[in-house]
Amino acid sequence: VEALIPEHQRDAWKKFQAKPWVSKDDFEKEVVRHVETTLARSMFNCDETAAYAAASLAFRDRLITEWNRTQQRQTFADTKRVYYLSLEFLMGRALDNAMLNVGLKNVAKEGLSELGFRIEDIINQEHDAALGNGGLGRLAACFLDSMASLNFPAWGYGLRYKYGIFKQEIVDGYQVEVPDYWLDFNPWEFPRHDIVVDVQFYGGVRKYQDDDGKNVAVWEGGEIVRAVAYDVPIPGFNTPTTNNMRLWSSKAASGEFDFQKFNSGDYESSVADQQRAETISAVLYPNDNLDRGKELRLKQQYFWVAASLYDIVRRFKKSKRAWSEFPDQIAIQLNDTHPTLAIVELQRILIDMEGLDWDEAWAIVTNTFGYTNHTVLPEALEKWSVPLFQNLLPRHLQIIYDINMFFLQSVERKFPGDRDMLARVSIIEESQPKMVRMAFLAIVGSHKVNGVAELHSDLIRTTIFKDFVKIFGPDKFTNVTNGITPRRWLHQANPRLSELIASKTGGLGFLKDLNVLNELEKFADDKEFKKEWAEIKYANKVKLAKYIKSTTGVTVNPSALFDIQVKRIHEYKRQQLNIFGVIHRYLTIKAMTAEERKKLAPRVSIFGGKAAPGYWMAKTIIHLINNVGAVVNKDPDVGDLLKVIFLEDYNVSKAEIITPASDISEHISTAGTEASGTSNMKFVLNGGLIIGTCDGANIEITREIGENNIFLFGNLAEDVEDLRHTHNYGSHTLDPDLVKVFDLIKSDAFGDAGAFGALTGSIEDHGDYYLVSDDFHSYIKTQALVDEAYKNQDEWITKTILSVARMGFFSSDRCINEYAEMIWNVEPLPVEKESGLGKEE
Ligand code: 9GP
């Protein structure tokens, strides 16, 4: 490694090298220093925002010191690194996480208290970093936490959106979107104005033969946009390893603005270039499981991929190794198809810029990349129109055609004469206009392809990618079932439960080896333990009840059964099935005698989640939920027996309040549609049971925790196709209970029924694609079983303890170890434990 400071002057550096602070006094000193100097305030005007800022800066300084050491250690060791390319990182808040991961939360708590602040209030000042839509982005965030906690040399690469996912407001029952400008004050990032990459778009390709007769392609003209790096330190739990997430921000390459235009009075167009460039990283596309094919999105993808690869290649070239060693030093994981262009970009760098021949370059490319598929929904599988590509990335389109040609030639050799096969697997779809199929490109350009739960991985092997299994053989396709980080989703979100578990399992070790939870099995019938367990759940429900009261004005009874469905609103996730079930419950209660009502377990049905702004049906579902709540919540016949709540603006920090408070949560997608789901894991880990379909990771959760501890219902994935066929070509009679629900909606009981016509019509008249009617009876019956089971609190608590005890498998640490072994072939870089970390148990 080259150093800018000559050997004989390094002693001064070493003497004054930053050391991570550890004690309470040092923490307070740092906070006061930041208040007085960085923030230019004093004790007389230090409010909670300023205290948050100063505490965060104190932790940031600490993290960055460890970050520097980690980077040096990894550079010296020169071992293989992982680069995780994800267009979404749903990080949530950083301060609490940093305090817990470095083990100094108690120090900070006492220090803040001495300075006059409550730590909870300070934590609540932070704006969520919401650079993602839902499960895909949150998975990426959990993976970063695990990679750092397990000491893997690993970086995340993403985009630094100026606006994250929109904020959701509910106005008169409707979703309204409000921009999320989150960068006002973000102490967690480091702008690296010295790390910039110029990224080219548009232009044309000139081809010629050089003096040696070699074909040369030069991509020239067009426009240049500058990518600026922003680094965010990612602390591992109880380890000095602090990895990096590098996010790119776009700006004009041509300087600030056009002085000539400015001087001639053309003020508006003088800044136009700058604004156009900045648009690229301005806003996160708010679609979950939906591809829209917009040019700006493709621009985002290339901008991010080009900057990241330039950075990765630059780092590799410093080592002066031979190109053939690239895949021994670097593993790049593609989080869904969004970064697939990286495959083409690396091939372009190797053949056009570095002069390698095609085959040599292609071997390097395919050995470097792994691709994770996260969905089988056809509307979510990315395709880009060829004319769009031709205009924006002309050289890349040529390379894609070449990749496709060589690929199809190999298919032709393997399956001579099978023209249908060639048409089916071609990366270019022969439609009008032609389209580039990104998933196919990702498969062809990677050495491993994985799904995210067993059923999902089986489905991709037997349906959407079945031809590719024949072509490449089954070994290329594998499964890595998703997981979640127990640090955030247990220790941070549910500190009392974490503490109880620690007291019974010999400390916080379970946070690093989640299988230790198994030791809880022996307490499943322990009276004292169960009492404490139940008290914690109740306290978490009281906390949520308070939150509900303060945000919606509705009073809910914390002793009622809390039934929660929080996730993106999507027809396939079937929030409509849930709300129809709620209406059915409402009808049932109305028809009951007072005596009968006394026997019913009171229930609070809680919903939360955002609908993509253009997804009208999802917005209709939100509207219906809110209107049902407005009627039910003030019906004196119902009282506490049923409350319906829609929580506005569901996000990571709200999930940390909601998840520990569930008795039952709903994961009720049409079988075969939810690739994995991860909130199912979070809820069970926090001592809630689940009601769900045989879909995604629900199946493996059942296998782990036992079928007595889960409420499964509904049709199986293998029957879905036949059912849909019957709907369309046979008879389709609706479930009679569902008809009653629809009749009530149509009587304007929840406001003008016209507003819900499309929703009920999609089931009655348009084929019921998501099988709501087919599963309705089974759903209602299973909900009745939930009611019954909840009455026996003693057994219920035992079920929740046994479930938590068996959740070890769902740690994202297990996922990362599987990726490392099966896909990346990387090893962790061991660290000396005693590196000045304050360890708290
Ligand atoms: O819909 C899946 C979800 O089931 C899964 O848990 C998550 C993480 O693997 O990815 C989601 N997929 C997408 O958001 C788009 O492919």
PDB file of C-alpha atoms in Angstrom, residues 482-706:
ATOM      1  CA  ASN A 482     -33.638 -15.519   3.892  1.00  0.00           C
ATOM      2  CA  GLY A 483     -32.921 -14.463   7.453  1.00  0.00           C
ATOM      3  CA  ILE A 484     -32.971 -11.423   9.700  1.00  0.00           C
ATOM      4  CA  THR A 485     -30.425  -9.897  12.032  1.00  0.00           C
ATOM      5  CA  PRO A 486     -31.275 -10.724  15.645  1.00  0.00           C
ATOM      6  CA  ARG A 487     -29.320  -7.651  16.737  1.00  0.00           C
ATOM      7  CA  ARG A 488     -31.875  -5.223  15.374  1.00  0.00           C
ATOM      8  CA  TRP A 489     -34.941  -7.461  15.394  1.00  0.00           C
ATOM      9  CA  LEU A 490     -34.595  -8.804  18.906  1.00  0.00           C
ATOM     10  CA  HIS A 491     -31.942  -7.010  20.928  1.00  0.00           C
ATOM     11  CA  GLN A 492     -32.747  -3.498  19.700  1.00  0.00           C
ATOM     12  CA  ALA A 493     -36.489  -3.828  19.101  1.00  0.00           C
ATOM     13  CA  ASN A 494     -37.286  -5.891  22.173  1.00  0.00           C
ATOM     14  CA  PRO A 495     -34.661  -5.125  24.828  1.00  0.00           C
ATOM     15  CA  ARG A 496     -36.568  -6.697  27.696  1.00  0.00           C
ATOM     16  CA  LEU A 497     -37.030  -9.995  25.895  1.00  0.00           C
ATOM     17  CA  SER A 498     -33.390  -9.962  24.882  1.00  0.00           C
ATOM     18  CA  GLU A 499     -32.413  -9.375  28.494  1.00  0.00           C
ATOM     19  CA  LEU A 500     -34.614 -12.222  29.732  1.00  0.00           C
ATOM     20  CA  ILE A 501     -33.154 -14.583  27.147  1.00  0.00           C
ATOM     21  CA  ALA A 502     -29.627 -13.479  28.075  1.00  0.00           C
ATOM     22  CA  SER A 503     -30.322 -14.153  31.733  1.00  0.00           C
ATOM     23  CA  LYS A 504     -31.319 -17.738  30.949  1.00  0.00           C
ATOM     24  CA  THR A 505     -28.785 -18.618  28.275  1.00  0.00           C
ATOM     25  CA  GLY A 506     -25.627 -17.207  29.815  1.00  0.00           C
ATOM     26  CA  GLY A 507     -25.305 -13.792  28.247  1.00  0.00           C
ATOM     27  CA  LEU A 508     -25.705 -12.219  24.836  1.00  0.00           C
ATOM     28  CA  GLY A 509     -24.007 -15.067  22.987  1.00  0.00           C
ATOM     29  CA  PHE A 510     -27.312 -15.965  21.333  1.00  0.00           C
ATOM     30  CA  LEU A 511     -27.043 -12.773  19.303  1.00  0.00           C
ATOM     31  CA  LYS A 512     -24.008 -14.220  17.567  1.00  0.00           C
ATOM     32  CA  ASP A 513     -25.200 -17.821  17.477  1.00  0.00           C
ATOM     33  CA  LEU A 514     -28.963 -17.800  17.325  1.00  0.00           C
ATOM     34  CA  ASN A 515     -29.186 -21.558  17.784  1.00  0.00           C
ATOM     35  CA  VAL A 516     -28.410 -20.918  21.440  1.00  0.00           C
ATOM     36  CA  LEU A 517     -32.093 -19.954  21.690  1.00  0.00           C
ATOM     37  CA  ASN A 518     -32.702 -23.677  21.801  1.00  0.00           C
ATOM     38  CA  GLU A 519     -31.859 -23.585  25.476  1.00  0.00           C
ATOM     39  CA  LEU A 520     -35.168 -21.833  26.077  1.00  0.00           C
ATOM     40  CA  GLU A 521     -37.068 -25.047  25.373  1.00  0.00           C
ATOM     41  CA  LYS A 522     -36.499 -26.160  28.919  1.00  0.00           C
ATOM     42  CA  PHE A 523     -38.370 -23.103  30.212  1.00  0.00           C
ATOM     43  CA  ALA A 524     -41.481 -23.702  28.109  1.00  0.00           C
ATOM     44  CA  ASP A 525     -43.314 -25.024  31.166  1.00  0.00           C
ATOM     45  CA  ASP A 526     -41.519 -22.978  33.804  1.00  0.00           C
ATOM     46  CA  LYS A 527     -44.144 -20.939  35.641  1.00  0.00           C
ATOM     47  CA  GLU A 528     -41.912 -18.085  36.728  1.00  0.00           C
ATOM     48  CA  PHE A 529     -40.327 -17.770  33.300  1.00  0.00           C
ATOM     49  CA  LYS A 530     -43.704 -17.830  31.557  1.00  0.00           C
ATOM     50  CA  LYS A 531     -44.947 -15.090  33.810  1.00  0.00           C
ATOM     51  CA  GLU A 532     -42.017 -12.840  32.947  1.00  0.00           C
ATOM     52  CA  TRP A 533     -42.391 -13.743  29.271  1.00  0.00           C
ATOM     53  CA  ALA A 534     -46.077 -12.797  29.305  1.00  0.00           C
ATOM     54  CA  GLU A 535     -45.371  -9.566  31.171  1.00  0.00           C
ATOM     55  CA  ILE A 536     -42.909  -8.494  28.524  1.00  0.00           C
ATOM     56  CA  LYS A 537     -45.415  -9.174  25.755  1.00  0.00           C
ATOM     57  CA  TYR A 538     -48.039  -7.207  27.635  1.00  0.00           C
ATOM     58  CA  ALA A 539     -45.675  -4.265  28.156  1.00  0.00           C
ATOM     59  CA  ASN A 540     -44.860  -4.267  24.442  1.00  0.00           C
ATOM     60  CA  LYS A 541     -48.590  -4.226  23.661  1.00  0.00           C
ATOM     61  CA  VAL A 542     -49.147  -1.333  26.064  1.00  0.00           C
ATOM     62  CA  LYS A 543     -46.415   0.569  24.250  1.00  0.00           C
ATOM     63  CA  LEU A 544     -48.067  -0.076  20.887  1.00  0.00           C
ATOM     64  CA  ALA A 545     -51.499   0.788  22.303  1.00  0.00           C
ATOM     65  CA  LYS A 546     -50.115   4.156  23.403  1.00  0.00           C
ATOM     66  CA  TYR A 547     -48.643   4.696  19.993  1.00  0.00           C
ATOM     67  CA  ILE A 548     -51.979   3.835  18.378  1.00  0.00           C
ATOM     68  CA  LYS A 549     -53.773   6.253  20.675  1.00  0.00           C
ATOM     69  CA  SER A 550     -51.354   9.070  19.964  1.00  0.00           C
ATOM     70  CA  THR A 551     -51.388   8.609  16.187  1.00  0.00           C
ATOM     71  CA  THR A 552     -54.990   7.584  15.459  1.00  0.00           C
ATOM     72  CA  GLY A 553     -56.908   8.700  18.551  1.00  0.00           C
ATOM     73  CA  VAL A 554     -58.383   5.205  18.944  1.00  0.00           C
ATOM     74  CA  THR A 555     -58.176   3.508  22.340  1.00  0.00           C
ATOM     75  CA  VAL A 556     -57.353  -0.194  22.138  1.00  0.00           C
ATOM     76  CA  ASN A 557     -57.332  -2.687  24.954  1.00  0.00           C
ATOM     77  CA  PRO A 558     -53.835  -4.159  25.454  1.00  0.00           C
ATOM     78  CA  SER A 559     -55.385  -7.405  26.713  1.00  0.00           C
ATOM     79  CA  ALA A 560     -57.117  -7.959  23.373  1.00  0.00           C
ATOM     80  CA  LEU A 561     -55.544 -10.259  20.803  1.00  0.00           C
ATOM     81  CA  PHE A 562     -53.310  -8.071  18.617  1.00  0.00           C
ATOM     82  CA  ASP A 563     -53.572  -9.296  15.040  1.00  0.00           C
ATOM     83  CA  ILE A 564     -51.056  -7.540  12.802  1.00  0.00           C
ATOM     84  CA  GLN A 565     -50.408  -7.365   9.072  1.00  0.00           C
ATOM     85  CA  VAL A 566     -47.694  -4.877   8.187  1.00  0.00           C
ATOM     86  CA  LYS A 567     -45.960  -5.013   4.800  1.00  0.00           C
ATOM     87  CA  ARG A 568     -46.278  -3.383   1.386  1.00  0.00           C
ATOM     88  CA  ILE A 569     -49.868  -3.337   0.194  1.00  0.00           C
ATOM     89  CA  HIS A 570     -50.164  -5.704  -2.750  1.00  0.00           C
ATOM     90  CA  GLU A 571     -52.961  -7.841  -4.118  1.00  0.00           C
ATOM     91  CA  TYR A 572     -50.763 -10.927  -3.916  1.00  0.00           C
ATOM     92  CA  LYS A 573     -50.090 -10.312  -0.206  1.00  0.00           C
ATOM     93  CA  ARG A 574     -53.870 -10.251   0.200  1.00  0.00           C
ATOM     94  CA  GLN A 575     -54.602  -7.522   2.725  1.00  0.00           C
ATOM     95  CA  GLN A 576     -58.036  -7.679   1.057  1.00  0.00           C
ATOM     96  CA  LEU A 577     -58.513 -11.217   2.403  1.00  0.00           C
ATOM     97  CA  ASN A 578     -57.705  -9.917   5.880  1.00  0.00           C
ATOM     98  CA  ILE A 579     -60.105  -6.960   5.729  1.00  0.00           C
ATOM     99  CA  PHE A 580     -62.884  -9.136   4.278  1.00  0.00           C
ATOM    100  CA  GLY A 581     -62.274 -11.460   7.229  1.00  0.00           C
ATOM    101  CA  VAL A 582     -62.563  -8.479   9.569  1.00  0.00           C
ATOM    102  CA  ILE A 583     -65.895  -7.527   8.002  1.00  0.00           C
ATOM    103  CA  HIS A 584     -67.043 -11.119   8.404  1.00  0.00           C
ATOM    104  CA  ARG A 585     -66.099 -10.915  12.100  1.00  0.00           C
ATOM    105  CA  TYR A 586     -68.017  -7.672  12.370  1.00  0.00           C
ATOM    106  CA  LEU A 587     -71.115  -9.302  10.876  1.00  0.00           C
ATOM    107  CA  THR A 588     -70.737 -12.232  13.243  1.00  0.00           C
ATOM    108  CA  ILE A 589     -70.457  -9.969  16.298  1.00  0.00           C
ATOM    109  CA  LYS A 590     -73.482  -7.957  15.226  1.00  0.00           C
ATOM    110  CA  ALA A 591     -75.514 -11.152  14.968  1.00  0.00           C
ATOM    111  CA  MET A 592     -74.458 -12.412  18.417  1.00  0.00           C
ATOM    112  CA  THR A 593     -76.404 -12.200  21.653  1.00  0.00           C
ATOM    113  CA  ALA A 594     -74.848 -10.363  24.599  1.00  0.00           C
ATOM    114  CA  GLU A 595     -74.061 -13.736  26.191  1.00  0.00           C
ATOM    115  CA  GLU A 596     -72.310 -14.986  23.095  1.00  0.00           C
ATOM    116  CA  ARG A 597     -70.302 -11.787  22.837  1.00  0.00           C
ATOM    117  CA  LYS A 598     -68.934 -12.309  26.330  1.00  0.00           C
ATOM    118  CA  LYS A 599     -67.256 -15.527  25.190  1.00  0.00           C
ATOM    119  CA  LEU A 600     -65.425 -13.959  22.276  1.00  0.00           C
ATOM    120  CA  ALA A 601     -61.775 -12.965  22.564  1.00  0.00           C
ATOM    121  CA  PRO A 602     -61.472  -9.210  21.889  1.00  0.00           C
ATOM    122  CA  ARG A 603     -59.311  -8.445  18.875  1.00  0.00           C
ATOM    123  CA  VAL A 604     -57.422  -5.512  17.475  1.00  0.00           C
ATOM    124  CA  SER A 605     -56.759  -5.828  13.749  1.00  0.00           C
ATOM    125  CA  ILE A 606     -53.764  -3.711  12.881  1.00  0.00           C
ATOM    126  CA  PHE A 607     -52.678  -2.921   9.339  1.00  0.00           C
ATOM    127  CA  GLY A 608     -49.786  -0.909   8.008  1.00  0.00           C
ATOM    128  CA  GLY A 609     -47.968  -0.519   4.706  1.00  0.00           C
ATOM    129  CA  LYS A 610     -47.492   1.672   1.688  1.00  0.00           C
ATOM    130  CA  ALA A 611     -49.059   1.263  -1.737  1.00  0.00           C
ATOM    131  CA  ALA A 612     -47.027   2.212  -4.803  1.00  0.00           C
ATOM    132  CA  PRO A 613     -48.363   5.648  -5.841  1.00  0.00           C
ATOM    133  CA  GLY A 614     -49.591   4.323  -9.198  1.00  0.00           C
ATOM    134  CA  TYR A 615     -51.100   1.114  -7.838  1.00  0.00           C
ATOM    135  CA  TRP A 616     -54.751   1.970  -7.721  1.00  0.00           C
ATOM    136  CA  MET A 617     -56.092  -1.352  -6.446  1.00  0.00           C
ATOM    137  CA  ALA A 618     -53.664  -1.314  -3.518  1.00  0.00           C
ATOM    138  CA  LYS A 619     -54.812   2.195  -2.665  1.00  0.00           C
ATOM    139  CA  THR A 620     -58.416   0.997  -2.775  1.00  0.00           C
ATOM    140  CA  ILE A 621     -57.555  -1.680  -0.221  1.00  0.00           C
ATOM    141  CA  ILE A 622     -56.093   0.980   2.118  1.00  0.00           C
ATOM    142  CA  HIS A 623     -59.222   3.048   1.662  1.00  0.00           C
ATOM    143  CA  LEU A 624     -61.466   0.115   2.530  1.00  0.00           C
ATOM    144  CA  ILE A 625     -59.457  -0.730   5.664  1.00  0.00           C
ATOM    145  CA  ASN A 626     -59.731   2.855   6.892  1.00  0.00           C
ATOM    146  CA  ASN A 627     -63.431   3.081   6.150  1.00  0.00           C
ATOM    147  CA  VAL A 628     -64.153  -0.210   7.897  1.00  0.00           C
ATOM    148  CA  GLY A 629     -62.212   1.104  10.916  1.00  0.00           C
ATOM    149  CA  ALA A 630     -64.212   4.316  10.950  1.00  0.00           C
ATOM    150  CA  VAL A 631     -67.478   2.337  11.199  1.00  0.00           C
ATOM    151  CA  VAL A 632     -66.448  -0.540  13.454  1.00  0.00           C
ATOM    152  CA  ASN A 633     -64.433   1.505  15.945  1.00  0.00           C
ATOM    153  CA  LYS A 634     -67.410   3.598  16.939  1.00  0.00           C
ATOM    154  CA  ASP A 635     -70.100   0.909  16.862  1.00  0.00           C
ATOM    155  CA  PRO A 636     -71.377   0.503  20.464  1.00  0.00           C
ATOM    156  CA  ASP A 637     -72.499  -3.097  19.747  1.00  0.00           C
ATOM    157  CA  VAL A 638     -68.886  -3.989  19.120  1.00  0.00           C
ATOM    158  CA  GLY A 639     -66.987  -2.077  21.800  1.00  0.00           C
ATOM    159  CA  ASP A 640     -63.650  -3.696  22.600  1.00  0.00           C
ATOM    160  CA  LEU A 641     -64.493  -6.879  20.733  1.00  0.00           C
ATOM    161  CA  LEU A 642     -63.103  -5.512  17.504  1.00  0.00           C
ATOM    162  CA  LYS A 643     -60.993  -2.521  16.608  1.00  0.00           C
ATOM    163  CA  VAL A 644     -59.530  -1.871  13.186  1.00  0.00           C
ATOM    164  CA  ILE A 645     -56.420   0.261  12.958  1.00  0.00           C
ATOM    165  CA  PHE A 646     -54.422   1.469   9.980  1.00  0.00           C
ATOM    166  CA  LEU A 647     -50.996   2.732  11.051  1.00  0.00           C
ATOM    167  CA  GLU A 648     -49.746   5.522   8.857  1.00  0.00           C
ATOM    168  CA  ASP A 649     -46.294   5.487   7.239  1.00  0.00           C
ATOM    169  CA  TYR A 650     -45.053   2.027   8.163  1.00  0.00           C
ATOM    170  CA  ASN A 651     -41.249   1.982   8.180  1.00  0.00           C
ATOM    171  CA  VAL A 652     -38.312   0.298   9.914  1.00  0.00           C
ATOM    172  CA  SER A 653     -38.409   2.304  13.133  1.00  0.00           C
ATOM    173  CA  LYS A 654     -42.161   1.747  13.440  1.00  0.00           C
ATOM    174  CA  ALA A 655     -41.650  -1.955  12.799  1.00  0.00           C
ATOM    175  CA  GLU A 656     -39.394  -1.954  15.858  1.00  0.00           C
ATOM    176  CA  ILE A 657     -42.401  -0.900  17.976  1.00  0.00           C
ATOM    177  CA  ILE A 658     -45.005  -2.997  16.168  1.00  0.00           C
ATOM    178  CA  THR A 659     -43.207  -6.335  15.825  1.00  0.00           C
ATOM    179  CA  PRO A 660     -42.688  -7.091  19.550  1.00  0.00           C
ATOM    180  CA  ALA A 661     -46.382  -6.355  20.220  1.00  0.00           C
ATOM    181  CA  SER A 662     -48.068  -9.007  18.094  1.00  0.00           C
ATOM    182  CA  ASP A 663     -49.998 -11.997  19.337  1.00  0.00           C
ATOM    183  CA  ILE A 664     -50.664 -13.148  15.826  1.00  0.00           C
ATOM    184  CA  SER A 665     -49.380 -11.762  12.532  1.00  0.00           C
ATOM    185  CA  GLU A 666     -50.652 -12.446   9.031  1.00  0.00           C
ATOM    186  CA  HIS A 667     -48.554 -13.815   6.123  1.00  0.00           C
ATOM    187  CA  ILE A 668     -51.363 -14.831   3.833  1.00  0.00           C
ATOM    188  CA  SER A 669     -50.137 -14.463   0.242  1.00  0.00           C
ATOM    189  CA  THR A 670     -51.595 -16.641  -2.497  1.00  0.00           C
ATOM    190  CA  ALA A 671     -49.494 -19.817  -2.383  1.00  0.00           C
ATOM    191  CA  GLY A 672     -46.465 -19.552  -4.652  1.00  0.00           C
ATOM    192  CA  THR A 673     -46.373 -15.749  -4.849  1.00  0.00           C
ATOM    193  CA  GLU A 674     -44.356 -14.565  -1.817  1.00  0.00           C
ATOM    194  CA  ALA A 675     -40.773 -15.544  -2.496  1.00  0.00           C
ATOM    195  CA  SER A 676     -39.847 -15.668   1.177  1.00  0.00           C
ATOM    196  CA  GLY A 677     -41.132 -12.909   3.408  1.00  0.00           C
ATOM    197  CA  THR A 678     -38.981 -11.829   6.324  1.00  0.00           C
ATOM    198  CA  SER A 679     -41.443 -10.125   8.668  1.00  0.00           C
ATOM    199  CA  ASN A 680     -42.840 -13.607   9.382  1.00  0.00           C
ATOM    200  CA  MET A 681     -39.443 -14.397  10.952  1.00  0.00           C
ATOM    201  CA  LYS A 682     -39.341 -11.137  12.924  1.00  0.00           C
ATOM    202  CA  PHE A 683     -42.748 -11.709  14.464  1.00  0.00           C
ATOM    203  CA  VAL A 684     -42.059 -15.272  15.546  1.00  0.00           C
ATOM    204  CA  LEU A 685     -38.659 -14.291  16.967  1.00  0.00           C
ATOM    205  CA  ASN A 686     -40.476 -11.750  19.131  1.00  0.00           C
ATOM    206  CA  GLY A 687     -42.879 -14.233  20.633  1.00  0.00           C
ATOM    207  CA  GLY A 688     -45.836 -13.874  18.292  1.00  0.00           C
ATOM    208  CA  LEU A 689     -47.572 -16.734  16.475  1.00  0.00           C
ATOM    209  CA  ILE A 690     -48.478 -16.514  12.815  1.00  0.00           C
ATOM    210  CA  ILE A 691     -51.402 -17.293  10.575  1.00  0.00           C
ATOM    211  CA  GLY A 692     -50.237 -18.001   7.079  1.00  0.00           C
ATOM    212  CA  THR A 693     -50.452 -19.848   3.826  1.00  0.00           C
ATOM    213  CA  CYS A 694     -48.051 -22.558   2.694  1.00  0.00           C
ATOM    214  CA  ASP A 695     -45.886 -19.988   0.968  1.00  0.00           C
ATOM    215  CA  GLY A 696     -42.354 -18.612   1.064  1.00  0.00           C
ATOM    216  CA  ALA A 697     -40.473 -19.086   4.305  1.00  0.00           C
ATOM    217  CA  ASN A 698     -43.692 -19.905   6.200  1.00  0.00           C
ATOM    218  CA  ILE A 699     -43.040 -23.474   5.152  1.00  0.00           C
ATOM    219  CA  GLU A 700     -39.585 -23.618   6.696  1.00  0.00           C
ATOM    220  CA  ILE A 701     -40.786 -21.739   9.777  1.00  0.00           C
ATOM    221  CA  THR A 702     -43.370 -24.492  10.221  1.00  0.00           C
ATOM    222  CA  ARG A 703     -40.718 -27.145   9.813  1.00  0.00           C
ATOM    223  CA  GLU A 704     -38.512 -25.516  12.447  1.00  0.00           C
ATOM    224  CA  ILE A 705     -41.066 -24.552  15.087  1.00  0.00           C
ATOM    225  CA  GLY A 706     -43.508 -27.435  14.588  1.00  0.00           C
TER     226      GLY A 706
END
